[in-house]
Short mmCIF file of C-alpha atoms in Angstrom, two decimals:
data_model
loop_
_atom_site.label_atom_id
_atom_site.label_comp_id
_atom_site.label_asym_id
_atom_site.label_seq_id
_atom_site.Cartn_x
_atom_site.Cartn_y
_atom_site.Cartn_z
CA HIS S 1003 154.54 87.16 93.05
CA GLU S 1004 157.53 85.60 91.30
CA GLY S 1005 159.25 86.45 88.04
CA HIS S 1006 160.92 89.76 88.82
CA SER S 1007 164.66 90.38 88.69
CA GLY S 1008 166.87 93.25 89.73
CA ASP S 1009 169.71 94.28 91.99
CA ARG S 1010 169.59 92.96 95.53
CA VAL S 1011 171.55 94.19 98.52
CA CYS S 1012 173.31 92.11 101.15
CA ILE S 1013 174.32 94.14 104.19
CA ASP S 1014 177.35 92.83 106.08
CA LEU S 1015 177.59 94.16 109.63
CA LEU S 1016 180.53 94.55 112.00
CA SER S 1017 178.42 92.73 114.63
CA MET S 1018 177.14 89.19 114.80
CA LEU S 1019 173.38 88.69 114.66
CA GLU S 1020 171.48 86.40 117.01
CA GLU S 1021 168.66 84.11 115.95
CA GLY S 1022 165.51 86.22 115.71
CA GLU S 1023 167.36 89.40 114.65
CA GLY S 1024 167.39 91.21 111.34
CA LEU S 1025 166.61 94.48 109.60
CA LEU S 1026 163.29 96.16 108.85
CA ILE S 1027 162.95 96.49 105.07
CA GLY S 1028 160.18 98.07 103.02
CA SER S 1029 159.44 99.60 99.65
CA THR S 1030 157.24 102.25 101.24
CA ALA S 1031 158.00 104.59 104.13
CA ARG S 1032 155.04 103.30 106.16
CA ALA S 1033 155.39 99.50 106.09
CA PHE S 1034 158.38 97.29 106.77
CA VAL S 1035 158.96 93.55 107.10
CA LEU S 1036 161.60 91.97 109.36
CA ILE S 1037 164.22 90.25 107.17
CA HIS S 1038 166.12 87.74 109.31
CA GLY S 1039 169.92 87.57 109.38
CA GLU S 1040 171.73 84.62 107.78
CA THR S 1041 172.15 82.83 111.13
CA VAL S 1042 170.22 79.67 110.20
CA PRO S 1043 172.12 76.72 108.67
CA SER S 1044 171.22 75.77 105.10
CA LYS S 1045 172.13 72.97 102.72
CA PHE S 1046 172.80 75.64 100.05
CA VAL S 1047 175.29 78.04 101.68
CA PRO S 1048 177.15 78.36 104.99
CA THR S 1049 175.75 80.70 107.63
CA ARG S 1050 176.83 84.32 107.54
CA PRO S 1051 175.67 85.53 110.98
CA PHE S 1052 176.78 89.08 110.19
CA ARG S 1053 174.71 89.35 106.97
CA VAL S 1054 171.16 90.30 106.04
CA ASN S 1055 170.10 89.53 102.45
CA SER S 1056 167.93 92.60 102.57
CA GLY S 1057 166.08 93.14 99.32
CA SER S 1058 166.04 95.41 96.30
CA VAL S 1059 168.14 98.56 95.93
CA ASP S 1060 165.02 100.79 96.07
CA ALA S 1061 163.87 99.54 99.49
CA TYR S 1062 164.27 101.45 102.74
CA THR S 1063 165.77 100.38 106.04
CA TYR S 1064 165.97 102.16 109.37
CA LEU S 1065 169.15 103.76 110.58
CA ALA S 1066 169.94 103.67 114.29
CA ASP S 1067 168.85 107.33 114.66
CA GLY S 1068 165.30 106.54 113.43
CA SER S 1069 165.74 107.97 109.95
CA THR S 1070 165.56 105.77 106.86
CA LYS S 1071 167.85 105.28 103.91
CA TYR S 1072 167.53 103.49 100.59
CA LEU S 1073 169.49 100.24 100.63
CA CYS S 1074 171.57 101.39 97.64
CA GLU S 1075 172.63 104.51 99.58
CA LEU S 1076 173.97 102.64 102.61
CA THR S 1077 177.72 102.74 102.98
CA SER S 1078 180.43 101.34 105.22
CA GLY S 1079 180.28 103.07 108.58
CA ASP S 1080 176.52 103.73 108.57
CA SER S 1081 174.75 102.73 111.77
CA VAL S 1082 171.61 100.67 111.07
CA LEU S 1083 168.85 99.53 113.41
CA VAL S 1084 168.92 95.78 114.15
CA VAL S 1085 165.54 94.55 115.43
CA SER S 1086 164.72 91.29 117.20
CA LYS S 1087 161.54 89.25 117.13
CA ASN S 1088 160.83 90.30 120.73
CA GLY S 1089 160.90 93.98 119.76
CA HIS S 1090 164.32 94.88 121.14
CA SER S 1091 166.56 96.95 118.92
CA ARG S 1092 170.19 97.94 118.81
CA ALA S 1093 172.61 99.78 116.55
CA ALA S 1094 175.05 97.93 114.29
CA THR S 1095 177.65 99.32 111.91
CA VAL S 1096 177.66 98.45 108.21
CA GLY S 1097 180.96 96.87 107.18
CA ARG S 1098 180.20 96.50 103.49
CA MET S 1099 177.46 96.27 100.92
CA LYS S 1100 177.16 93.56 98.29
CA ILE S 1101 174.88 94.29 95.32
CA GLU S 1102 174.21 91.60 92.70
CA SER S 1103 171.53 90.87 90.12
CA ARG S 1104 169.10 88.22 91.43
CA PRO S 1105 165.53 86.94 90.93
CA PHE S 1106 162.93 88.49 93.24
CA ILE S 1107 159.64 87.68 94.87
CA LEU S 1108 157.25 90.60 95.33
CA LEU S 1109 156.02 90.22 98.91
CA ARG S 1110 152.81 92.15 99.61
CA PHE S 1111 151.64 92.40 103.22
CA LYS S 1112 149.08 94.14 105.43
CA ASP S 1113 149.28 95.10 109.07
CA GLU S 1114 146.52 94.50 111.62
CA ASN S 1115 144.82 97.74 110.47
CA ALA S 1116 144.83 96.70 106.78
CA ASN S 1117 147.62 99.18 105.90
CA GLU S 1118 149.46 97.72 102.92
CA GLY S 1119 153.15 97.44 102.19
CA HIS S 1120 155.47 95.50 99.94
CA ALA S 1121 159.10 94.57 99.39
CA PHE S 1122 161.03 92.84 96.64
CA ILE S 1123 163.01 90.04 98.29
CA GLN S 1124 165.46 87.65 96.65
CA GLN S 1125 163.76 84.42 95.64
CA ALA S 1126 165.98 82.07 97.65
CA GLU S 1127 165.40 79.47 100.35
CA THR S 1128 168.09 81.13 102.46
CA VAL S 1129 166.22 84.45 102.73
CA ARG S 1130 164.10 84.24 105.84
CA LEU S 1131 161.41 86.15 107.69
CA VAL S 1132 160.05 85.75 111.21
CA SER S 1133 156.58 84.22 111.51
CA GLN S 1134 153.96 85.24 114.05
CA ASN S 1135 154.92 82.39 116.40
CA GLY S 1136 158.56 83.55 116.37
CA ASP S 1137 159.86 80.81 114.07
CA VAL S 1138 162.12 81.63 111.17
CA CYS S 1139 160.62 80.82 107.75
CA SER S 1140 162.01 80.91 104.23
CA VAL S 1141 160.49 83.49 101.88
CA THR S 1142 159.99 80.65 99.37
CA ASP S 1143 157.79 78.77 101.86
CA LEU S 1144 155.37 81.63 102.55
CA SER S 1145 151.71 81.25 101.67
CA VAL S 1146 148.93 83.80 101.35
CA GLY S 1147 147.56 84.48 104.83
CA ASP S 1148 150.78 83.72 106.74
CA CYS S 1149 151.51 86.20 109.56
CA ILE S 1150 155.01 87.67 109.71
CA TYR S 1151 156.78 90.28 111.83
CA GLY S 1152 157.03 93.83 110.57
CA HIS S 1153 156.60 97.47 111.50
CA SER S 1154 154.05 100.08 110.42
CA SER S 1155 154.23 103.84 110.68
CA THR S 1156 151.62 106.53 110.09
CA SER S 1157 154.07 109.18 108.91
CA THR S 1158 155.59 109.62 105.49
CA ARG S 1159 159.25 110.40 104.78
CA HIS S 1160 161.23 113.03 102.95
CA VAL S 1161 164.96 112.48 102.50
CA GLY S 1162 164.78 109.81 105.22
CA GLN S 1163 163.16 112.02 107.85
CA SER S 1164 159.65 111.54 109.20
CA ILE S 1165 157.29 114.32 108.14
CA SER S 1166 153.58 114.97 108.54
CA ALA S 1167 152.39 115.55 104.99
CA PRO S 1168 149.95 113.68 102.82
CA SER S 1169 151.51 111.20 100.41
CA GLU S 1170 150.60 108.03 98.60
CA GLU S 1171 153.01 105.20 97.82
CA ARG S 1172 152.27 102.10 95.79
#
């Protein structure tokens, strides 16, 4: 769904990202989508292979220790979890955060068990996800029914830590 605007977060890392790598981002504690790093050339902007245009300030990402943090709470020196399309992960250190007002797309998704999630992602051709076949695709080219990489969890979170308690997020 288009037509939303708000503050989006770019995360600049101290490490270079490879093609197929990015960060898991989600607006609920149980469902995340893999946002690809800015490693793919574009006619609009130069590549920034250390950057992930992550999403809205209220979204979560995983830290390297398995906890989560709101994007707006990340700070220089935090260790985040970089994930690749083949499922490998590694730690990377945040160098800086860049927050600016931008237009958003509301991306709603379901996992293979029909668990729902969503994320507000900047409406830009240069923001990319990883499709089921491993190709990188622009968020502006997605269609209903497309399969993308993500991560689902059955636990909820409290102050970034996994807990076993009933909760509902929408």
